[in-house]
One Martini backbone bead per residue (centre of mass of N, CA, C, O) as a GRO file, in nm:
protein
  287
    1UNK     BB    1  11.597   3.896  11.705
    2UNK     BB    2  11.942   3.910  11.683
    3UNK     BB    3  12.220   3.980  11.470
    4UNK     BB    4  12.424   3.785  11.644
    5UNK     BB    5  12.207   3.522  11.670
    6UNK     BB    6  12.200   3.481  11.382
    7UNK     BB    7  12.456   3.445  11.275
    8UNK     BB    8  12.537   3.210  11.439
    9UNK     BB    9  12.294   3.022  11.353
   10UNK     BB   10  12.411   3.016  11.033
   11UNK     BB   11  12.773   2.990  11.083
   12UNK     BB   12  12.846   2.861  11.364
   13UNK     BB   13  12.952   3.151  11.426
   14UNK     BB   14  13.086   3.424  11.548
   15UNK     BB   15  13.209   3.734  11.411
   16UNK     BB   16  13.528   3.754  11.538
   17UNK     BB   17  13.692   3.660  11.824
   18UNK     BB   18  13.911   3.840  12.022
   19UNK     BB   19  14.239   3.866  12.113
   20UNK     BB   20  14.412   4.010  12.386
   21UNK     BB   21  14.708   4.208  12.408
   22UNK     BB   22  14.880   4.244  12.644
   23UNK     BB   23  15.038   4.512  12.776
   24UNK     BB   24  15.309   4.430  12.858
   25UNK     BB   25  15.404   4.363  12.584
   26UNK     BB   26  15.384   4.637  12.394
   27UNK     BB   27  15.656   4.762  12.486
   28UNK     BB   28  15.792   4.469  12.330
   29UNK     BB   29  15.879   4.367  12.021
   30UNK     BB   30  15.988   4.051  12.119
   31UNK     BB   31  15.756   3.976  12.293
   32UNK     BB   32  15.522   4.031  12.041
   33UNK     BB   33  15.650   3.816  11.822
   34UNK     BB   34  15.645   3.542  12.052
   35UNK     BB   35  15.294   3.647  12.189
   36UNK     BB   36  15.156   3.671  11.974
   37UNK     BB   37  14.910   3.589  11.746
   38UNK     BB   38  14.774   3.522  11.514
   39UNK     BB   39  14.542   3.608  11.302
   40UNK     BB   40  14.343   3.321  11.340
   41UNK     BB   41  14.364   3.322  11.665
   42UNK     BB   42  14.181   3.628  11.677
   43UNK     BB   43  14.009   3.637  11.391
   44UNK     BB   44  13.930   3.381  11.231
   45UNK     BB   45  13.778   3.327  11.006
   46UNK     BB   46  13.582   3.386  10.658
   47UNK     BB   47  13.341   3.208  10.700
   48UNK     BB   48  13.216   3.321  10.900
   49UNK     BB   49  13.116   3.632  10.756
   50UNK     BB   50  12.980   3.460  10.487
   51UNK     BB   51  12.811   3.171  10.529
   52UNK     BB   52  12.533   3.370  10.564
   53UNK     BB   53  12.459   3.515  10.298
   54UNK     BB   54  12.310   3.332  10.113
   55UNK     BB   55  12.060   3.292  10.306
   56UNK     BB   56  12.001   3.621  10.320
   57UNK     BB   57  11.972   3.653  10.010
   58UNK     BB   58  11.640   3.526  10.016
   59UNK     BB   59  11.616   3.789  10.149
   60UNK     BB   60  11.551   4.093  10.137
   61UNK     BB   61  11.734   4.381  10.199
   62UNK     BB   62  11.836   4.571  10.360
   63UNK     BB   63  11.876   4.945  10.406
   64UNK     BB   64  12.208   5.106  10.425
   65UNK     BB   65  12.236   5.497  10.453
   66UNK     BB   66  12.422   5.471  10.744
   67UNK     BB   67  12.751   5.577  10.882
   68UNK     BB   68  12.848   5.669  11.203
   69UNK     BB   69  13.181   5.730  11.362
   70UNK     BB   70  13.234   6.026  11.501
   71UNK     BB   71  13.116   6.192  11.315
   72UNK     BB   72  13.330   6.099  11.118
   73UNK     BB   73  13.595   6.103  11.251
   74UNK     BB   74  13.890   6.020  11.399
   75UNK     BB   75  14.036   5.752  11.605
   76UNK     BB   76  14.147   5.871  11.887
   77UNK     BB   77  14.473   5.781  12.036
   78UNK     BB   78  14.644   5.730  12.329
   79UNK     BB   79  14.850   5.592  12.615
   80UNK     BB   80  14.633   5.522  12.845
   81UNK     BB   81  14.318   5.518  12.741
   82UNK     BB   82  14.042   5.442  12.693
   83UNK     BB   83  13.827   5.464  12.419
   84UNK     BB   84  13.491   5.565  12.333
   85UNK     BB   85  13.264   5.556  12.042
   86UNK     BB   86  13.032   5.633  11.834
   87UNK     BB   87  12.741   5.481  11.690
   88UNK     BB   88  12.539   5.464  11.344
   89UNK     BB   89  12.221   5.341  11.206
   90UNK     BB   90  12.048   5.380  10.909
   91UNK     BB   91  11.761   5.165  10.821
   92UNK     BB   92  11.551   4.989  10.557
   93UNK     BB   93  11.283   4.817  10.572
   94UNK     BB   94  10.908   4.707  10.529
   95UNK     BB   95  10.933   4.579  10.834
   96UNK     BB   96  11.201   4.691  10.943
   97UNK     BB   97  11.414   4.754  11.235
   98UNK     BB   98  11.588   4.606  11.463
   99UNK     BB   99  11.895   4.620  11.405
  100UNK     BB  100  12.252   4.639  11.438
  101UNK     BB  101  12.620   4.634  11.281
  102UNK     BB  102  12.962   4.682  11.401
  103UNK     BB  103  13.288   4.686  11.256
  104UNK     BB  104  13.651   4.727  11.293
  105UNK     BB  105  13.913   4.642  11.041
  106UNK     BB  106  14.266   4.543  11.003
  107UNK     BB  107  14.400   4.474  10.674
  108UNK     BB  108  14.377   4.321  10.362
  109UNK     BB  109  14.187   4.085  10.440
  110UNK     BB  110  13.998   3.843  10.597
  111UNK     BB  111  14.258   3.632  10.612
  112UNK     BB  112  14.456   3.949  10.733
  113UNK     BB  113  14.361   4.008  11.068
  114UNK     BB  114  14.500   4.214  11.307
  115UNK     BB  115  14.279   4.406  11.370
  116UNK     BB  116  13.980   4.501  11.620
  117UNK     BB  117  13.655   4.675  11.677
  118UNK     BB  118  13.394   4.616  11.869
  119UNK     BB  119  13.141   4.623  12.009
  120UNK     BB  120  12.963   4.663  12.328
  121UNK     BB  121  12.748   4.544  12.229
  122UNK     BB  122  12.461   4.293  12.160
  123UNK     BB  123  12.266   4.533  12.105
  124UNK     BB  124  12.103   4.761  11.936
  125UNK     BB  125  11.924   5.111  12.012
  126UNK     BB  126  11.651   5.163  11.837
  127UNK     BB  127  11.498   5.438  11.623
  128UNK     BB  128  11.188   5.504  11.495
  129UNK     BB  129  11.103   5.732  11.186
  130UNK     BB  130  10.938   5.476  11.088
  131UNK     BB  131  10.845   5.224  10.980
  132UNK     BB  132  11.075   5.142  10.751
  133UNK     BB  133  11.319   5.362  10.973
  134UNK     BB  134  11.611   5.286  11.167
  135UNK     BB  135  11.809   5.432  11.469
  136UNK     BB  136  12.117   5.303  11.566
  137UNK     BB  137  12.309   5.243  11.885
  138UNK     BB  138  12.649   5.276  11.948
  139UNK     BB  139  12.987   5.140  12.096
  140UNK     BB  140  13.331   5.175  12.073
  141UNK     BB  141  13.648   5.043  12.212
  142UNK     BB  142  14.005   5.170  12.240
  143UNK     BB  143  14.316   5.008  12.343
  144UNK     BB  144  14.628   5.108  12.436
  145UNK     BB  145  14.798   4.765  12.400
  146UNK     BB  146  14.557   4.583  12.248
  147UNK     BB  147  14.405   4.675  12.047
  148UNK     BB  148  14.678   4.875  11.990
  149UNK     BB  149  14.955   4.701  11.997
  150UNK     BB  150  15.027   4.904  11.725
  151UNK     BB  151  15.131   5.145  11.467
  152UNK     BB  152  15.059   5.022  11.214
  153UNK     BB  153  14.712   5.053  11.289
  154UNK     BB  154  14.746   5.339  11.177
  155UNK     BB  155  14.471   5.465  10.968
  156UNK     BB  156  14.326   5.255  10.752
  157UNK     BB  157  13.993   5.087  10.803
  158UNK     BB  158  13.739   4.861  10.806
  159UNK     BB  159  13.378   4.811  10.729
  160UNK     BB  160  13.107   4.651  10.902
  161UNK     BB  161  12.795   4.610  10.814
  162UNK     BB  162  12.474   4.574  10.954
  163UNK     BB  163  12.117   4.441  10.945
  164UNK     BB  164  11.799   4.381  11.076
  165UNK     BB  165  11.474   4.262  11.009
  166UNK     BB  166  11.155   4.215  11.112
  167UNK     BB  167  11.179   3.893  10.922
  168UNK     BB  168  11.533   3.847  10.921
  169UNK     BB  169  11.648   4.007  10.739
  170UNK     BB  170  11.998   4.066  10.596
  171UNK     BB  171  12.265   4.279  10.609
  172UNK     BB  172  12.594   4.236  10.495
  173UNK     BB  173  12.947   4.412  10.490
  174UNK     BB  174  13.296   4.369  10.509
  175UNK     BB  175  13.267   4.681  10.290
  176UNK     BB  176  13.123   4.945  10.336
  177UNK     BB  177  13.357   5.093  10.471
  178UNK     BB  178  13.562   5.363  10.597
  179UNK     BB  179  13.820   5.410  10.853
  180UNK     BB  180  13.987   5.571  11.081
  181UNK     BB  181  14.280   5.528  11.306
  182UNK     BB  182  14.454   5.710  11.560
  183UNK     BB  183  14.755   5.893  11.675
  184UNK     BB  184  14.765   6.109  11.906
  185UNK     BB  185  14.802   6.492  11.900
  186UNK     BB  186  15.051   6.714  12.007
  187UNK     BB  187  15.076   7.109  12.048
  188UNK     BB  188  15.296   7.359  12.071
  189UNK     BB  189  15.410   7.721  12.214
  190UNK     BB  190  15.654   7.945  12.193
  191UNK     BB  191  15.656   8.302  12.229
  192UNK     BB  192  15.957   8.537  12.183
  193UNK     BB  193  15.945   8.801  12.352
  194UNK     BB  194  15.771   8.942  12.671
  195UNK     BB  195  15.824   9.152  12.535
  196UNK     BB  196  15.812   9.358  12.249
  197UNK     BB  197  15.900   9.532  12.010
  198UNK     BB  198  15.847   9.713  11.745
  199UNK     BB  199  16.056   9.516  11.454
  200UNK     BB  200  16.113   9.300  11.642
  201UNK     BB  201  16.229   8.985  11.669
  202UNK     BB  202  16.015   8.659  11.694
  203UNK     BB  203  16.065   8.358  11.856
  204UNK     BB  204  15.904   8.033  11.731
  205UNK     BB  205  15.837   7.756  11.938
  206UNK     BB  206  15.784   7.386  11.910
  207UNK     BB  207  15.569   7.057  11.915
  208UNK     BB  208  15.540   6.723  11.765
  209UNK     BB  209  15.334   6.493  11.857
  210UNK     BB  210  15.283   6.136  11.903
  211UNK     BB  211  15.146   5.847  11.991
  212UNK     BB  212  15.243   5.549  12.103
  213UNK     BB  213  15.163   5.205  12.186
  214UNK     BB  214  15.399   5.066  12.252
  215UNK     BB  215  15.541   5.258  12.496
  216UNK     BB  216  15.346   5.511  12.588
  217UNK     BB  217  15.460   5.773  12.413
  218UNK     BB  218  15.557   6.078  12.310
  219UNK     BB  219  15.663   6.127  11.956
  220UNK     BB  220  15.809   6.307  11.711
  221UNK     BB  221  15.688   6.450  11.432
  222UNK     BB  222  15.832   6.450  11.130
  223UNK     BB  223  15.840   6.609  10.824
  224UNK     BB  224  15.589   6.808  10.881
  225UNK     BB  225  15.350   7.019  10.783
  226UNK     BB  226  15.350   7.356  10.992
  227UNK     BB  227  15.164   7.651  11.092
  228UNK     BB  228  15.215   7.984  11.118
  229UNK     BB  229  14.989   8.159  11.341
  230UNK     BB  230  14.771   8.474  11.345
  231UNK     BB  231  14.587   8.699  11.615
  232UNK     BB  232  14.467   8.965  11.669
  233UNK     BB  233  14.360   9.100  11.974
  234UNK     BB  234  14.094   9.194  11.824
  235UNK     BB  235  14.056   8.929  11.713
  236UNK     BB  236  13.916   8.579  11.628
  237UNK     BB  237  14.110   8.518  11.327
  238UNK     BB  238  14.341   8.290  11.163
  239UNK     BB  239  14.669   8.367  11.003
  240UNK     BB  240  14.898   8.250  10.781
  241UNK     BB  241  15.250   8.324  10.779
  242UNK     BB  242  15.379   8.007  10.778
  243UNK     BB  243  15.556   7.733  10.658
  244UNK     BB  244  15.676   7.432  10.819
  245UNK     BB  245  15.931   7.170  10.932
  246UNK     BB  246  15.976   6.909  11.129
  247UNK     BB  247  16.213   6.764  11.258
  248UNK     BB  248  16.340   6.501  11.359
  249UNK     BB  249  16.185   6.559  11.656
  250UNK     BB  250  15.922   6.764  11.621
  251UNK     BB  251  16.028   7.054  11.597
  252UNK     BB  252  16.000   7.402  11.612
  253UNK     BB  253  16.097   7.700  11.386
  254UNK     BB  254  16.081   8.057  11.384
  255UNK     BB  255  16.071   8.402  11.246
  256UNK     BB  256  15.945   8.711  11.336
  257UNK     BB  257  15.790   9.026  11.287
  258UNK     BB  258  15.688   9.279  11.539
  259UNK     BB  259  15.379   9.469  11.497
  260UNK     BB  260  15.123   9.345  11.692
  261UNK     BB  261  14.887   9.261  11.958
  262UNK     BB  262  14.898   8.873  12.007
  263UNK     BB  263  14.853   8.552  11.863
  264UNK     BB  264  15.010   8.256  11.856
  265UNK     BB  265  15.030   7.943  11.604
  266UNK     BB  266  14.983   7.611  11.571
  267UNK     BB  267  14.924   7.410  11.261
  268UNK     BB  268  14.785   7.078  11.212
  269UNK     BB  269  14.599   6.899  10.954
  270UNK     BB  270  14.691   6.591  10.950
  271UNK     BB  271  14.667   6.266  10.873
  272UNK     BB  272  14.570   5.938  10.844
  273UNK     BB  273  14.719   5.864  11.132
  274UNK     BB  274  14.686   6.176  11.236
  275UNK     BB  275  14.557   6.449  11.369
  276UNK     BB  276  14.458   6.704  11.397
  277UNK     BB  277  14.615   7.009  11.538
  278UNK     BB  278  14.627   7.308  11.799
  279UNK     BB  279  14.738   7.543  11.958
  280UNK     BB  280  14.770   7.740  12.214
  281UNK     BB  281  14.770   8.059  12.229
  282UNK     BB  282  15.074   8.316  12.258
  283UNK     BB  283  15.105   8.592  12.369
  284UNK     BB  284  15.192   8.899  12.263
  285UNK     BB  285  15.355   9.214  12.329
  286UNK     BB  286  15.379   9.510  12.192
  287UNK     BB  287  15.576   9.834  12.208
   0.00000   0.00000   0.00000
């Protein structure tokens, strides 16, 4: 008996089942406002969440002692393609561990969930380290423009996580953890001339911009703070030369002087809703 199987035997209904916005929709702000369902509409009330909760109670429940998520990182997610991200979790019962359930969600509360990211599978793939505990192996996939379609969503999620003991008793918690879901970031870098004198001056400039989810397009991320670093070409360690912020349009520039044979380059930290990114090293000759 899996944890699917579980809940809506109990609750009489499955946990919150999405139903996604059109792609062709997610580009047109006006249209996404008159064809989006309600929040209601697509991910159901929160008593299917909880009605099987004090059932559940009523026998020992697992132990879930982690829960990872593409290793820790955040859903980084770009313009074009679905994403999958694995997901394990980690529980123990006195009977053993059958099953395990993940979903990332997002909202103020559960009666007001406008984004879901549900798994893939209908049940994980549990490989038992001892008789009572056992990791259990999922996928995730997000897709901008239906999964994600809108910028809004991009943040702080919730997690819910469940776990199935092999005697039926069940742990669940629609706030377990929290995770990100980013909006994947691009980061360019060109220094010139090249080459350059020993003294004279280098100027060096990029552009930082992550992902739109409404439109499809990578748009300029603004007055964010981004690293200009270099390392010399016998070494393989960037050190940070100085710091700025991107402008209006999320473009860089800045000047420094020419000393030795190396690499510039930009790097950004990232936000809660962007992931960090590096750009790749420009080489520059000094003569």
């Amino acid at each position: 008996m899996r944890i699917r199987a579980t809940v809506a035997a109990v609750s009489g209904a499955l946990a919150l089942s999405a139903l996604a916005v059109p792609a062709a929709q997610a580009g047109n702000d006006s249209d996404m406002a008159a064809n989006k369902p309600s929040a209601a509409e697509r991910f159901g009330s929160s008593k299917h969440r909880s009605a099987f909760s004090a059932a559940a109670a009523a026998e020992a429940e697992p132990v879930v002692s982690k829960v990872s998520i593409n290793s820790g990182a955040g859903l980084a997610v770009g313009t074009t393609y679905a994403k999958t991200f694995t997901i394990s979790v980690t529980a123990s019962h006195p009977s053993g561990v059958e099953d395990a359930y993940v979903d990332l969600w997002h909202g103020s509360d559960l009666d007001h969930i406008d984004g879901l990211l549900m798994t893939n599978e209908d049940a994980a793939t549990c490989t038992a380290s001892s008789a009572t505990t056992s990791t259990c192996k999922l996928t995730v996939t997000a897709t901008p423009g239906s999964d994600l379609y809108m910028n809004a969503l991009a943040g702080t999620w919730h997690v819910t996580a469940g776990a199935l003991a092999s005697d039926g008793s069940i742990y669940w918690n629609d706030f377990h953890t929290t995770h990100t879901v980013q909006r994947y970031s691009k980061l360019t870098v060109n220094a010139s001339p090249e080459p350059v004198k020993k003294g004279k001056t280098i100027t060096v400039t990029g552009k930082l911009s992550r992902a739109n989810w409404e439109d499809f397009k990578y748009h300029g991320y603004t007055n964010q703070s981004v690293k200009l670093q270099f390392r010399k070409k016998s070494s393989s360690t960037y050190t940070t030369v100085k710091t700025i912020k991107s402008n209006s349009t999320g473009d860089l520039k800045t000047t420094v002087t020419a000393s030795t044979d190396g690499y510039y380059r930009w790097s950004f930290a990232g936000t809660t809703t962007t992931p960090a990114v590096n750009a790749a090293g420009d080489f520059v000759d000094v003569q």
